[in-house]
Short mmCIF file of C-alpha atoms and ligand atoms in Angstrom, two decimals:
data_model
loop_
_atom_site.label_atom_id
_atom_site.label_comp_id
_atom_site.label_asym_id
_atom_site.label_seq_id
_atom_site.Cartn_x
_atom_site.Cartn_y
_atom_site.Cartn_z
CA MET A 9 5.74 24.42 -5.60
CA ARG A 10 5.35 20.82 -6.72
CA LYS A 11 3.38 18.63 -4.34
CA PRO A 12 5.30 15.52 -3.20
CA TYR A 13 4.11 12.29 -4.79
CA ILE A 14 4.78 8.91 -3.18
CA TYR A 15 3.87 5.92 -5.32
CA GLY A 16 4.00 2.25 -4.34
CA ASN A 17 4.76 -0.27 -7.05
CA TRP A 18 3.70 -3.64 -5.69
CA LYS A 19 5.08 -5.53 -8.70
CA MET A 20 4.29 -9.29 -8.76
CA ASN A 21 4.39 -9.80 -5.01
CA LEU A 22 0.94 -10.02 -3.47
CA SER A 23 -2.12 -12.25 -3.77
CA ALA A 24 -5.47 -10.54 -4.35
CA ALA A 25 -6.29 -10.99 -0.65
CA GLU A 26 -2.94 -9.52 0.41
CA SER A 27 -3.39 -6.51 -1.89
CA ALA A 28 -6.88 -5.94 -0.46
CA ASP A 29 -5.47 -6.13 3.08
CA LEU A 30 -2.63 -3.77 2.29
CA ILE A 31 -4.84 -1.07 0.77
CA SER A 32 -7.34 -1.36 3.65
CA SER A 33 -4.55 -1.05 6.24
CA LEU A 34 -3.09 1.92 4.41
CA LEU A 35 -6.40 3.76 4.17
CA ALA A 36 -7.08 3.14 7.86
CA ILE A 37 -4.09 5.32 8.71
CA LYS A 38 -4.43 9.09 8.80
CA ILE A 39 -2.67 10.70 5.87
CA ASP A 40 -2.68 14.43 5.24
CA PHE A 41 -3.55 14.51 1.55
CA ASN A 42 -3.08 18.28 1.52
CA LYS A 43 0.63 17.68 1.94
CA VAL A 44 1.26 14.66 -0.24
CA ASP A 45 -0.19 12.78 -3.19
CA VAL A 46 -0.21 8.99 -2.86
CA GLY A 47 -0.66 6.15 -5.31
CA VAL A 48 -0.42 2.38 -5.52
CA ALA A 49 0.17 0.04 -8.44
CA PRO A 50 -1.24 -3.44 -7.76
CA ASP A 51 -1.07 -6.36 -10.20
CA PHE A 52 -3.80 -6.71 -12.83
CA CYS A 53 -5.77 -9.29 -10.82
CA SER A 54 -5.96 -7.06 -7.73
CA LEU A 55 -6.53 -3.79 -9.57
CA LYS A 56 -10.33 -3.72 -9.49
CA LYS A 57 -10.62 -4.63 -5.82
CA VAL A 58 -7.97 -2.08 -4.80
CA ALA A 59 -9.59 0.66 -6.90
CA GLU A 60 -13.04 -0.15 -5.48
CA THR A 61 -11.67 0.05 -1.93
CA VAL A 62 -10.06 3.43 -2.61
CA HIS A 63 -13.15 4.82 -4.33
CA ALA A 64 -15.51 3.52 -1.62
CA MET A 65 -13.53 5.44 1.01
CA ASP A 66 -13.41 8.46 -1.28
CA TYR A 67 -9.69 9.02 -0.72
CA PRO A 68 -7.64 10.86 -3.33
CA VAL A 69 -5.31 7.90 -3.83
CA SER A 70 -4.21 7.15 -7.36
CA VAL A 71 -4.38 3.57 -8.61
CA ALA A 72 -2.09 2.50 -11.43
CA ALA A 73 -1.69 -0.49 -13.66
CA GLN A 74 1.91 -1.68 -13.92
CA ASN A 75 1.73 -2.01 -17.69
CA ILE A 76 -0.68 -1.92 -20.64
CA SER A 77 -0.67 -3.29 -24.14
CA VAL A 78 0.43 -0.97 -26.90
CA GLU A 79 -2.61 -2.21 -28.84
CA GLU A 80 -6.14 -0.96 -28.25
CA LYS A 81 -8.04 -4.23 -28.78
CA GLY A 82 -8.03 -7.52 -30.64
CA ALA A 83 -6.31 -10.90 -30.91
CA PHE A 84 -3.41 -10.32 -28.53
CA THR A 85 -3.47 -13.26 -26.14
CA GLY A 86 -2.27 -12.42 -22.67
CA GLU A 87 -2.29 -8.66 -23.17
CA VAL A 88 -4.34 -6.17 -21.16
CA SER A 89 -5.50 -2.95 -22.79
CA ALA A 90 -5.56 0.61 -21.51
CA ALA A 91 -9.37 0.63 -21.71
CA MET A 92 -9.50 -2.57 -19.63
CA VAL A 93 -7.39 -1.20 -16.79
CA ALA A 94 -9.32 2.08 -16.91
CA SER A 95 -12.61 0.17 -16.67
CA ALA A 96 -11.18 -1.74 -13.69
CA GLY A 97 -10.64 1.61 -11.96
CA ALA A 98 -7.05 2.57 -12.77
CA ASP A 99 -6.39 6.26 -13.38
CA THR A 100 -2.68 5.87 -14.14
CA VAL A 101 -0.20 3.44 -15.68
CA ILE A 102 3.51 2.93 -15.00
CA LEU A 103 5.39 2.72 -18.29
CA GLY A 104 9.02 2.15 -19.20
CA HIS A 105 9.93 0.47 -15.93
CA SER A 106 13.41 -1.02 -16.21
CA GLU A 107 12.02 -4.50 -15.52
CA ARG A 108 9.84 -4.10 -18.64
CA ARG A 109 12.80 -2.79 -20.59
CA THR A 110 15.44 -5.32 -19.55
CA ILE A 111 13.42 -8.50 -18.95
CA TYR A 112 10.73 -8.03 -21.62
CA GLY A 113 12.69 -6.09 -24.21
CA GLU A 114 10.53 -2.96 -24.34
CA THR A 115 12.26 -0.29 -26.38
CA ASP A 116 11.91 3.48 -26.12
CA LYS A 117 9.87 3.34 -29.33
CA VAL A 118 7.39 0.84 -27.87
CA ILE A 119 7.21 2.81 -24.63
CA ASN A 120 6.48 5.97 -26.61
CA GLU A 121 3.59 4.17 -28.35
CA LYS A 122 2.30 2.97 -24.97
CA VAL A 123 2.44 6.51 -23.58
CA LYS A 124 0.27 7.65 -26.49
CA THR A 125 -2.13 4.72 -26.00
CA ALA A 126 -2.43 5.51 -22.29
CA LEU A 127 -3.07 9.22 -22.76
CA ARG A 128 -5.60 8.55 -25.52
CA ASN A 129 -7.46 6.33 -23.03
CA LYS A 130 -7.44 9.02 -20.34
CA LEU A 131 -4.84 7.30 -18.17
CA ASP A 132 -2.12 9.40 -16.55
CA VAL A 133 1.40 8.09 -17.00
CA ILE A 134 4.37 7.52 -14.74
CA LEU A 135 7.21 7.26 -17.21
CA CYS A 136 10.36 5.57 -15.91
CA VAL A 137 13.81 6.23 -17.27
CA GLY A 138 17.23 5.29 -15.96
CA GLU A 139 20.69 4.13 -16.90
CA THR A 140 22.34 0.74 -16.35
CA LEU A 141 25.46 0.28 -14.23
CA GLU A 142 27.51 -0.09 -17.42
CA GLU A 143 26.19 3.22 -18.72
CA ARG A 144 26.88 4.95 -15.41
CA GLU A 145 30.40 3.59 -15.19
CA GLY A 146 30.93 4.51 -18.83
CA GLY A 147 30.08 8.13 -18.01
CA VAL A 148 26.99 8.27 -20.23
CA ALA A 149 24.24 8.25 -17.57
CA VAL A 150 22.96 11.76 -18.31
CA GLU A 151 23.09 11.25 -22.05
CA ARG A 152 21.22 7.94 -21.84
CA VAL A 153 18.48 9.28 -19.58
CA ILE A 154 17.93 12.39 -21.68
CA TYR A 155 17.76 10.24 -24.80
CA GLN A 156 15.07 8.08 -23.15
CA VAL A 157 13.04 11.13 -22.10
CA GLY A 158 13.18 12.60 -25.60
CA LEU A 159 12.20 9.40 -27.37
CA CYS A 160 9.54 8.21 -24.91
CA LEU A 161 7.84 11.63 -25.05
CA GLN A 162 8.10 12.04 -28.81
CA ASP A 163 4.93 13.61 -30.26
CA ILE A 164 3.42 14.10 -26.78
CA LYS A 165 2.03 17.57 -27.08
CA MET A 166 2.12 20.41 -24.60
CA ASP A 167 -1.56 19.97 -23.63
CA ARG A 168 -0.93 16.39 -22.48
CA ILE A 169 2.37 16.62 -20.67
CA ASP A 170 0.66 17.69 -17.45
CA ARG A 171 -0.66 14.12 -17.27
CA VAL A 172 2.83 12.67 -17.25
CA THR A 173 5.03 12.19 -14.17
CA LEU A 174 8.64 11.21 -14.75
CA ALA A 175 10.45 8.67 -12.58
CA TYR A 176 14.22 8.47 -12.60
CA GLU A 177 15.15 4.95 -11.62
CA PRO A 178 18.80 4.02 -12.07
CA VAL A 179 18.62 0.36 -13.06
CA TRP A 180 21.52 -0.55 -10.76
CA ALA A 181 19.62 0.77 -7.74
CA ILE A 182 16.40 -1.19 -8.17
CA VAL A 183 15.88 -4.03 -5.69
CA THR A 184 19.64 -4.10 -5.12
CA GLY A 185 19.65 -2.11 -1.91
CA LYS A 186 21.93 0.44 -3.57
CA THR A 187 20.57 3.97 -3.79
CA ALA A 188 21.93 6.79 -5.87
CA THR A 189 23.22 9.46 -3.52
CA PRO A 190 20.85 12.41 -3.25
CA ALA A 191 23.46 14.45 -5.13
CA ASP A 192 23.69 11.91 -7.97
CA ALA A 193 19.91 11.73 -8.24
CA GLU A 194 19.52 15.51 -8.10
CA GLU A 195 22.02 15.92 -10.92
CA ILE A 196 20.00 13.69 -13.22
CA HIS A 197 16.66 15.16 -12.12
CA GLY A 198 17.98 18.62 -12.92
CA LYS A 199 19.10 17.50 -16.36
CA ILE A 200 15.72 15.90 -17.02
CA ARG A 201 14.01 19.17 -16.08
CA ASP A 202 16.36 21.13 -18.33
CA HIS A 203 15.47 18.81 -21.17
CA LEU A 204 11.74 19.13 -20.47
CA SER A 205 12.27 22.87 -20.58
CA LYS A 206 13.78 22.57 -24.05
CA MET A 207 10.86 20.40 -25.18
CA TYR A 208 7.97 22.24 -23.49
CA GLY A 209 9.30 25.53 -22.17
CA PRO A 210 10.35 26.49 -18.63
CA VAL A 211 6.85 27.10 -17.24
CA VAL A 212 5.66 23.60 -18.10
CA ALA A 213 8.98 22.00 -17.10
CA LYS A 214 8.70 23.53 -13.64
CA LYS A 215 5.34 21.85 -13.09
CA VAL A 216 6.24 18.29 -14.11
CA ARG A 217 6.97 16.06 -11.14
CA ILE A 218 10.07 13.91 -11.27
CA LEU A 219 10.11 11.00 -8.82
CA TYR A 220 13.17 9.06 -7.74
CA GLY A 221 13.04 5.26 -7.57
CA GLY A 222 15.50 2.57 -6.53
CA SER A 223 15.74 1.19 -2.99
CA VAL A 224 13.93 4.14 -1.41
CA LYS A 225 13.44 3.36 2.29
CA PRO A 226 12.23 5.26 5.37
CA ASP A 227 15.82 6.01 6.33
CA ASN A 228 16.91 7.56 3.03
CA ILE A 229 13.79 9.33 1.78
CA SER A 230 14.21 12.62 3.66
CA ALA A 231 17.67 13.30 2.24
CA LEU A 232 16.36 12.63 -1.27
CA MET A 233 13.26 14.78 -0.82
CA MET A 234 15.30 17.75 0.37
CA ARG A 235 16.71 18.15 -3.11
CA GLU A 236 15.17 20.78 -5.32
CA ASN A 237 14.26 18.60 -8.28
CA ILE A 238 13.25 15.41 -6.46
CA ASP A 239 9.47 15.57 -6.15
CA GLY A 240 8.62 12.17 -4.79
CA ALA A 241 9.41 8.48 -4.89
CA LEU A 242 8.43 5.39 -6.82
CA VAL A 243 8.86 2.64 -4.27
CA GLY A 244 8.96 -1.12 -4.73
CA GLY A 245 9.97 -3.24 -1.73
CA ALA A 246 9.31 -0.68 1.00
CA SER A 247 5.73 -0.12 -0.21
CA LEU A 248 4.77 -3.74 0.55
CA ASP A 249 4.80 -3.18 4.28
CA VAL A 250 2.19 -0.76 5.55
CA ALA A 251 4.37 0.63 8.36
CA SER A 252 7.29 1.47 6.08
CA PHE A 253 5.04 2.77 3.30
CA VAL A 254 3.34 5.13 5.75
CA LYS A 255 6.73 6.35 6.96
CA LEU A 256 7.62 7.16 3.37
CA ILE A 257 4.33 8.99 2.83
CA ASN A 258 4.90 10.97 6.04
CA PHE A 259 8.56 11.61 5.23
CA ASN A 260 8.29 15.24 6.28
CA GLY A 261 6.70 14.49 9.63
P1 PGA B 7 12.66 -0.90 -5.13
O1 PGA B 7 11.89 -0.79 -6.54
O2 PGA B 7 12.18 0.23 -4.29
O3 PGA B 7 12.29 -2.25 -4.57
O4 PGA B 7 14.12 -0.80 -5.43
C1 PGA B 7 11.70 0.46 -7.14
C2 PGA B 7 10.97 0.28 -8.46
O5 PGA B 7 11.29 -0.66 -9.18
O6 PGA B 7 10.05 1.07 -8.79
#
């Protein structure tokens, strides 16, 4: 049985003070961590404060960076390394998000290098994959997603894959208010798991969690989570409000 995982991606939305308020409000609410794993991804500037707040309360809440540099160190103005986010208290990094792919031109090859950099630096990875509207309408959604999984996980060995969580995020469903139907999402999640099984064997594939992301809200999460291969959610907008984020975390009552 895979434990549900609900992850908030705060993107570039909150000031440092707002991030601090949001994490404090969240931790003040009773969450049954036996039933669900929870994580938050603040911006770089808020990361240390959020991680310190989580660690001070000793809650098992994961804290992720939203990106890292592919490089380890050096003259790369404006970049932030894996070691830097780890030293600020992050235990995880979100990689391959469609906003990084489409707005900043990150390719599967670059994302694969970042996955390796992250794992080398002891960060867990949430690896996002997903097709565009054009690809979906062209009937190549499954093919595209499987291709991304294969390339982004190239050379990631069996002993490291347990530190990777997948997130299927159809690009056309992010921030748009459109959600894939639970059946559409389940189809892709199942195909991702089949592919992981080919790469790592069925035992490992069964353990990897595959989150769904794209306009997940309190009113649609339960139907998604009922599906066999949907193990959690990567949530943007609805994670910015403590009341709706808590509803998502407590999706099963
Ligand atoms: P959204 O974002 O929930 O606001 O659609 C999801 C994501 O980008 O991870």
